[in-house]
């Protein structure tokens, strides 16, 4: 159980402390992963940035994950084959959802980055951070896309997730760090005392704080 996302991030950072010397890149999934990633990056003296993935909902049941998509030079789509077989959505539906989600991802990229360039992933130790994982569809899309970018090492870190999801994600990351794997697993929010929804302004503010602190430290050491 965690007090809030910030505390969860500090606890994750302790498990990740051995990676500090590798000068890792911390990529948090907005919105909920941002406060967690902020604390991880702060503790590891690491660069914080974002990776944006969006869930593809099923027709009539948007909360049921058909898969997920993450933008990039080549947008990555990960499909839940079991749900796909059960629902059998049309090709038109999938294409409409894909284009709609890519537009939303582009909007968020523009708002959150405020002109800042994407960081280089190739050859680096990359730590992907979220505030919790349920089915893993969204984070799998992010991991697949990042793997194609050629990181030296790809680590997934999250405070809480079901054990079977962790086992699945271990196929996509070089290492998965998960602090709690409760069974049965009902909802991420049940493992936090405070789990408020974040808006774009809060995400932007947290990122700006991290980037400003890092720039100030770099200037002081030059």
GROMACS .gro file of C-alpha atoms in nm:
model
  222
    1UNK     CA    1   0.000   0.000   0.000
    2UNK     CA    2   0.128   0.346  -0.090
    3UNK     CA    3   0.043   0.688   0.049
    4UNK     CA    4   0.047   0.845  -0.297
    5UNK     CA    5   0.233   0.832  -0.628
    6UNK     CA    6   0.527   1.032  -0.495
    7UNK     CA    7   0.589   0.787  -0.212
    8UNK     CA    8   0.559   0.497  -0.455
    9UNK     CA    9   0.822   0.662  -0.673
   10UNK     CA   10   1.062   0.702  -0.383
   11UNK     CA   11   1.020   0.335  -0.291
   12UNK     CA   12   1.081   0.232  -0.651
   13UNK     CA   13   1.391   0.449  -0.663
   14UNK     CA   14   1.546   0.249  -0.378
   15UNK     CA   15   1.509  -0.070  -0.581
   16UNK     CA   16   1.660   0.102  -0.883
   17UNK     CA   17   1.949   0.276  -0.705
   18UNK     CA   18   2.205   0.032  -0.850
   19UNK     CA   19   2.134   0.179  -1.196
   20UNK     CA   20   2.232   0.532  -1.097
   21UNK     CA   21   2.584   0.493  -1.231
   22UNK     CA   22   2.451   0.401  -1.576
   23UNK     CA   23   2.307   0.752  -1.622
   24UNK     CA   24   1.966   0.610  -1.711
   25UNK     CA   25   1.684   0.774  -1.899
   26UNK     CA   26   1.354   0.760  -1.708
   27UNK     CA   27   1.049   0.753  -1.934
   28UNK     CA   28   0.719   0.792  -1.750
   29UNK     CA   29   0.375   0.715  -1.890
   30UNK     CA   30   0.139   1.012  -1.855
   31UNK     CA   31  -0.056   1.098  -1.674
   32UNK     CA   32  -0.031   0.888  -1.358
   33UNK     CA   33   0.323   0.770  -1.414
   34UNK     CA   34   0.466   1.122  -1.415
   35UNK     CA   35   0.482   1.184  -1.035
   36UNK     CA   36   0.625   0.834  -0.988
   37UNK     CA   37   0.883   0.888  -1.260
   38UNK     CA   38   0.972   1.230  -1.120
   39UNK     CA   39   1.076   1.077  -0.787
   40UNK     CA   40   1.269   0.797  -0.957
   41UNK     CA   41   1.458   1.039  -1.181
   42UNK     CA   42   1.530   1.275  -0.892
   43UNK     CA   43   1.675   0.997  -0.675
   44UNK     CA   44   1.884   0.853  -0.960
   45UNK     CA   45   1.998   1.194  -1.087
   46UNK     CA   46   1.852   1.085  -1.420
   47UNK     CA   47   1.690   1.255  -1.714
   48UNK     CA   48   1.309   1.241  -1.703
   49UNK     CA   49   1.098   1.230  -2.015
   50UNK     CA   50   0.775   1.074  -2.140
   51UNK     CA   51   0.651   0.787  -2.351
   52UNK     CA   52   0.285   0.818  -2.447
   53UNK     CA   53   0.073   0.513  -2.518
   54UNK     CA   54  -0.306   0.495  -2.540
   55UNK     CA   55  -0.544   0.207  -2.485
   56UNK     CA   56  -0.762   0.087  -2.773
   57UNK     CA   57  -1.105   0.012  -2.625
   58UNK     CA   58  -1.353  -0.237  -2.769
   59UNK     CA   59  -1.675  -0.126  -2.944
   60UNK     CA   60  -1.933  -0.045  -2.678
   61UNK     CA   61  -1.690  -0.130  -2.396
   62UNK     CA   62  -1.418   0.136  -2.403
   63UNK     CA   63  -1.273   0.018  -2.069
   64UNK     CA   64  -1.202  -0.330  -2.209
   65UNK     CA   65  -0.857  -0.314  -2.367
   66UNK     CA   66  -0.845  -0.448  -2.720
   67UNK     CA   67  -0.486  -0.332  -2.732
   68UNK     CA   68  -0.281  -0.015  -2.725
   69UNK     CA   69  -0.086   0.217  -2.951
   70UNK     CA   70   0.225   0.429  -2.904
   71UNK     CA   71   0.341   0.694  -3.147
   72UNK     CA   72   0.681   0.724  -3.302
   73UNK     CA   73   0.850   0.710  -3.639
   74UNK     CA   74   0.657   0.386  -3.689
   75UNK     CA   75   0.348   0.374  -3.462
   76UNK     CA   76   0.344   0.054  -3.259
   77UNK     CA   77   0.016  -0.132  -3.203
   78UNK     CA   78  -0.012  -0.421  -2.957
   79UNK     CA   79  -0.332  -0.626  -2.974
   80UNK     CA   80  -0.484  -0.848  -2.706
   81UNK     CA   81  -0.551  -1.155  -2.919
   82UNK     CA   82  -0.798  -1.309  -2.674
   83UNK     CA   83  -1.014  -0.996  -2.676
   84UNK     CA   84  -0.974  -0.962  -3.052
   85UNK     CA   85  -1.111  -1.313  -3.106
   86UNK     CA   86  -1.400  -1.256  -2.865
   87UNK     CA   87  -1.506  -0.918  -3.003
   88UNK     CA   88  -1.398  -0.936  -3.370
   89UNK     CA   89  -1.403  -0.560  -3.435
   90UNK     CA   90  -1.413  -0.440  -3.793
   91UNK     CA   91  -1.106  -0.315  -3.975
   92UNK     CA   92  -1.278   0.024  -4.011
   93UNK     CA   93  -1.327   0.049  -3.635
   94UNK     CA   94  -0.962  -0.031  -3.568
   95UNK     CA   95  -0.839   0.225  -3.820
   96UNK     CA   96  -1.069   0.497  -3.682
   97UNK     CA   97  -0.952   0.425  -3.328
   98UNK     CA   98  -0.589   0.422  -3.434
   99UNK     CA   99  -0.611   0.760  -3.607
  100UNK     CA  100  -0.809   0.915  -3.321
  101UNK     CA  101  -0.557   0.795  -3.064
  102UNK     CA  102  -0.261   0.910  -3.271
  103UNK     CA  103  -0.413   1.258  -3.282
  104UNK     CA  104  -0.453   1.257  -2.904
  105UNK     CA  105  -0.097   1.134  -2.857
  106UNK     CA  106   0.029   1.414  -3.084
  107UNK     CA  107  -0.172   1.669  -2.885
  108UNK     CA  108  -0.026   1.549  -2.557
  109UNK     CA  109   0.328   1.542  -2.697
  110UNK     CA  110   0.290   1.905  -2.802
  111UNK     CA  111   0.146   2.016  -2.468
  112UNK     CA  112   0.384   1.825  -2.243
  113UNK     CA  113   0.707   1.885  -2.434
  114UNK     CA  114   0.648   2.253  -2.509
  115UNK     CA  115   0.901   2.239  -2.792
  116UNK     CA  116   1.149   2.013  -2.614
  117UNK     CA  117   1.303   1.745  -2.837
  118UNK     CA  118   1.259   1.375  -2.768
  119UNK     CA  119   1.561   1.223  -2.593
  120UNK     CA  120   1.793   0.975  -2.759
  121UNK     CA  121   1.712   0.616  -2.658
  122UNK     CA  122   1.969   0.416  -2.857
  123UNK     CA  123   2.249   0.272  -2.646
  124UNK     CA  124   2.107   0.391  -2.314
  125UNK     CA  125   1.966   0.222  -2.007
  126UNK     CA  126   1.598   0.315  -2.019
  127UNK     CA  127   1.362   0.284  -1.722
  128UNK     CA  128   0.992   0.290  -1.812
  129UNK     CA  129   0.776   0.396  -1.517
  130UNK     CA  130   0.402   0.381  -1.454
  131UNK     CA  131   0.190   0.420  -1.139
  132UNK     CA  132   0.051   0.068  -1.171
  133UNK     CA  133  -0.031  -0.189  -1.435
  134UNK     CA  134  -0.348  -0.395  -1.478
  135UNK     CA  135  -0.360  -0.584  -1.810
  136UNK     CA  136  -0.028  -0.449  -1.939
  137UNK     CA  137  -0.162  -0.363  -2.285
  138UNK     CA  138  -0.058   0.002  -2.277
  139UNK     CA  139   0.288  -0.049  -2.134
  140UNK     CA  140   0.355  -0.340  -2.373
  141UNK     CA  141   0.302  -0.104  -2.667
  142UNK     CA  142   0.550   0.138  -2.512
  143UNK     CA  143   0.808  -0.135  -2.451
  144UNK     CA  144   0.777  -0.270  -2.806
  145UNK     CA  145   0.827   0.076  -2.955
  146UNK     CA  146   1.124   0.153  -2.731
  147UNK     CA  147   1.289  -0.180  -2.806
  148UNK     CA  148   1.293  -0.087  -3.174
  149UNK     CA  149   1.482   0.231  -3.081
  150UNK     CA  150   1.780   0.022  -2.963
  151UNK     CA  151   1.830   0.084  -2.590
  152UNK     CA  152   2.124  -0.088  -2.421
  153UNK     CA  153   1.890  -0.208  -2.148
  154UNK     CA  154   1.513  -0.176  -2.104
  155UNK     CA  155   1.378  -0.183  -1.749
  156UNK     CA  156   1.013  -0.158  -1.647
  157UNK     CA  157   0.937  -0.024  -1.299
  158UNK     CA  158   0.596  -0.003  -1.136
  159UNK     CA  159   0.468  -0.002  -0.779
  160UNK     CA  160   0.191  -0.257  -0.829
  161UNK     CA  161   0.068  -0.511  -1.084
  162UNK     CA  162  -0.084  -0.861  -1.085
  163UNK     CA  163   0.169  -1.144  -1.093
  164UNK     CA  164   0.051  -1.283  -1.426
  165UNK     CA  165   0.089  -0.941  -1.589
  166UNK     CA  166   0.443  -0.911  -1.452
  167UNK     CA  167   0.526  -1.252  -1.598
  168UNK     CA  168   0.392  -1.140  -1.937
  169UNK     CA  169   0.589  -0.815  -1.931
  170UNK     CA  170   0.911  -0.996  -1.846
  171UNK     CA  171   0.905  -1.112  -2.208
  172UNK     CA  172   0.916  -0.751  -2.329
  173UNK     CA  173   1.165  -0.591  -2.088
  174UNK     CA  174   1.513  -0.694  -1.979
  175UNK     CA  175   1.400  -0.655  -1.619
  176UNK     CA  176   1.071  -0.583  -1.442
  177UNK     CA  177   1.071  -0.422  -1.098
  178UNK     CA  178   0.733  -0.444  -0.925
  179UNK     CA  179   0.701  -0.370  -0.554
  180UNK     CA  180   0.366  -0.539  -0.494
  181UNK     CA  181   0.189  -0.823  -0.680
  182UNK     CA  182  -0.140  -0.867  -0.492
  183UNK     CA  183  -0.371  -1.158  -0.563
  184UNK     CA  184  -0.651  -1.119  -0.634
  185UNK     CA  185  -0.592  -0.791  -0.816
  186UNK     CA  186  -0.889  -0.557  -0.856
  187UNK     CA  187  -0.773  -0.202  -0.933
  188UNK     CA  188  -0.457   0.006  -0.915
  189UNK     CA  189  -0.631   0.278  -0.712
  190UNK     CA  190  -0.701   0.035  -0.425
  191UNK     CA  191  -0.329   0.024  -0.350
  192UNK     CA  192  -0.299   0.398  -0.285
  193UNK     CA  193  -0.438   0.607   0.001
  194UNK     CA  194  -0.453   0.903  -0.238
  195UNK     CA  195  -0.493   0.843  -0.610
  196UNK     CA  196  -0.627   1.163  -0.770
  197UNK     CA  197  -0.670   1.200  -1.144
  198UNK     CA  198  -0.408   1.431  -1.294
  199UNK     CA  199  -0.473   1.684  -1.568
  200UNK     CA  200  -0.245   1.811  -1.843
  201UNK     CA  201  -0.147   2.121  -1.645
  202UNK     CA  202  -0.022   1.912  -1.353
  203UNK     CA  203   0.178   1.684  -1.583
  204UNK     CA  204   0.333   1.983  -1.758
  205UNK     CA  205   0.426   2.144  -1.426
  206UNK     CA  206   0.598   1.831  -1.293
  207UNK     CA  207   0.796   1.786  -1.614
  208UNK     CA  208   0.895   2.152  -1.618
  209UNK     CA  209   1.020   2.127  -1.259
  210UNK     CA  210   1.233   1.825  -1.342
  211UNK     CA  211   1.378   1.977  -1.656
  212UNK     CA  212   1.449   2.312  -1.486
  213UNK     CA  213   1.625   2.144  -1.193
  214UNK     CA  214   1.839   1.938  -1.428
  215UNK     CA  215   1.931   2.242  -1.638
  216UNK     CA  216   2.022   2.438  -1.326
  217UNK     CA  217   2.244   2.158  -1.199
  218UNK     CA  218   2.418   2.130  -1.537
  219UNK     CA  219   2.480   2.505  -1.543
  220UNK     CA  220   2.623   2.500  -1.191
  221UNK     CA  221   2.869   2.224  -1.276
  222UNK     CA  222   2.990   2.379  -1.603
   0.00000   0.00000   0.00000
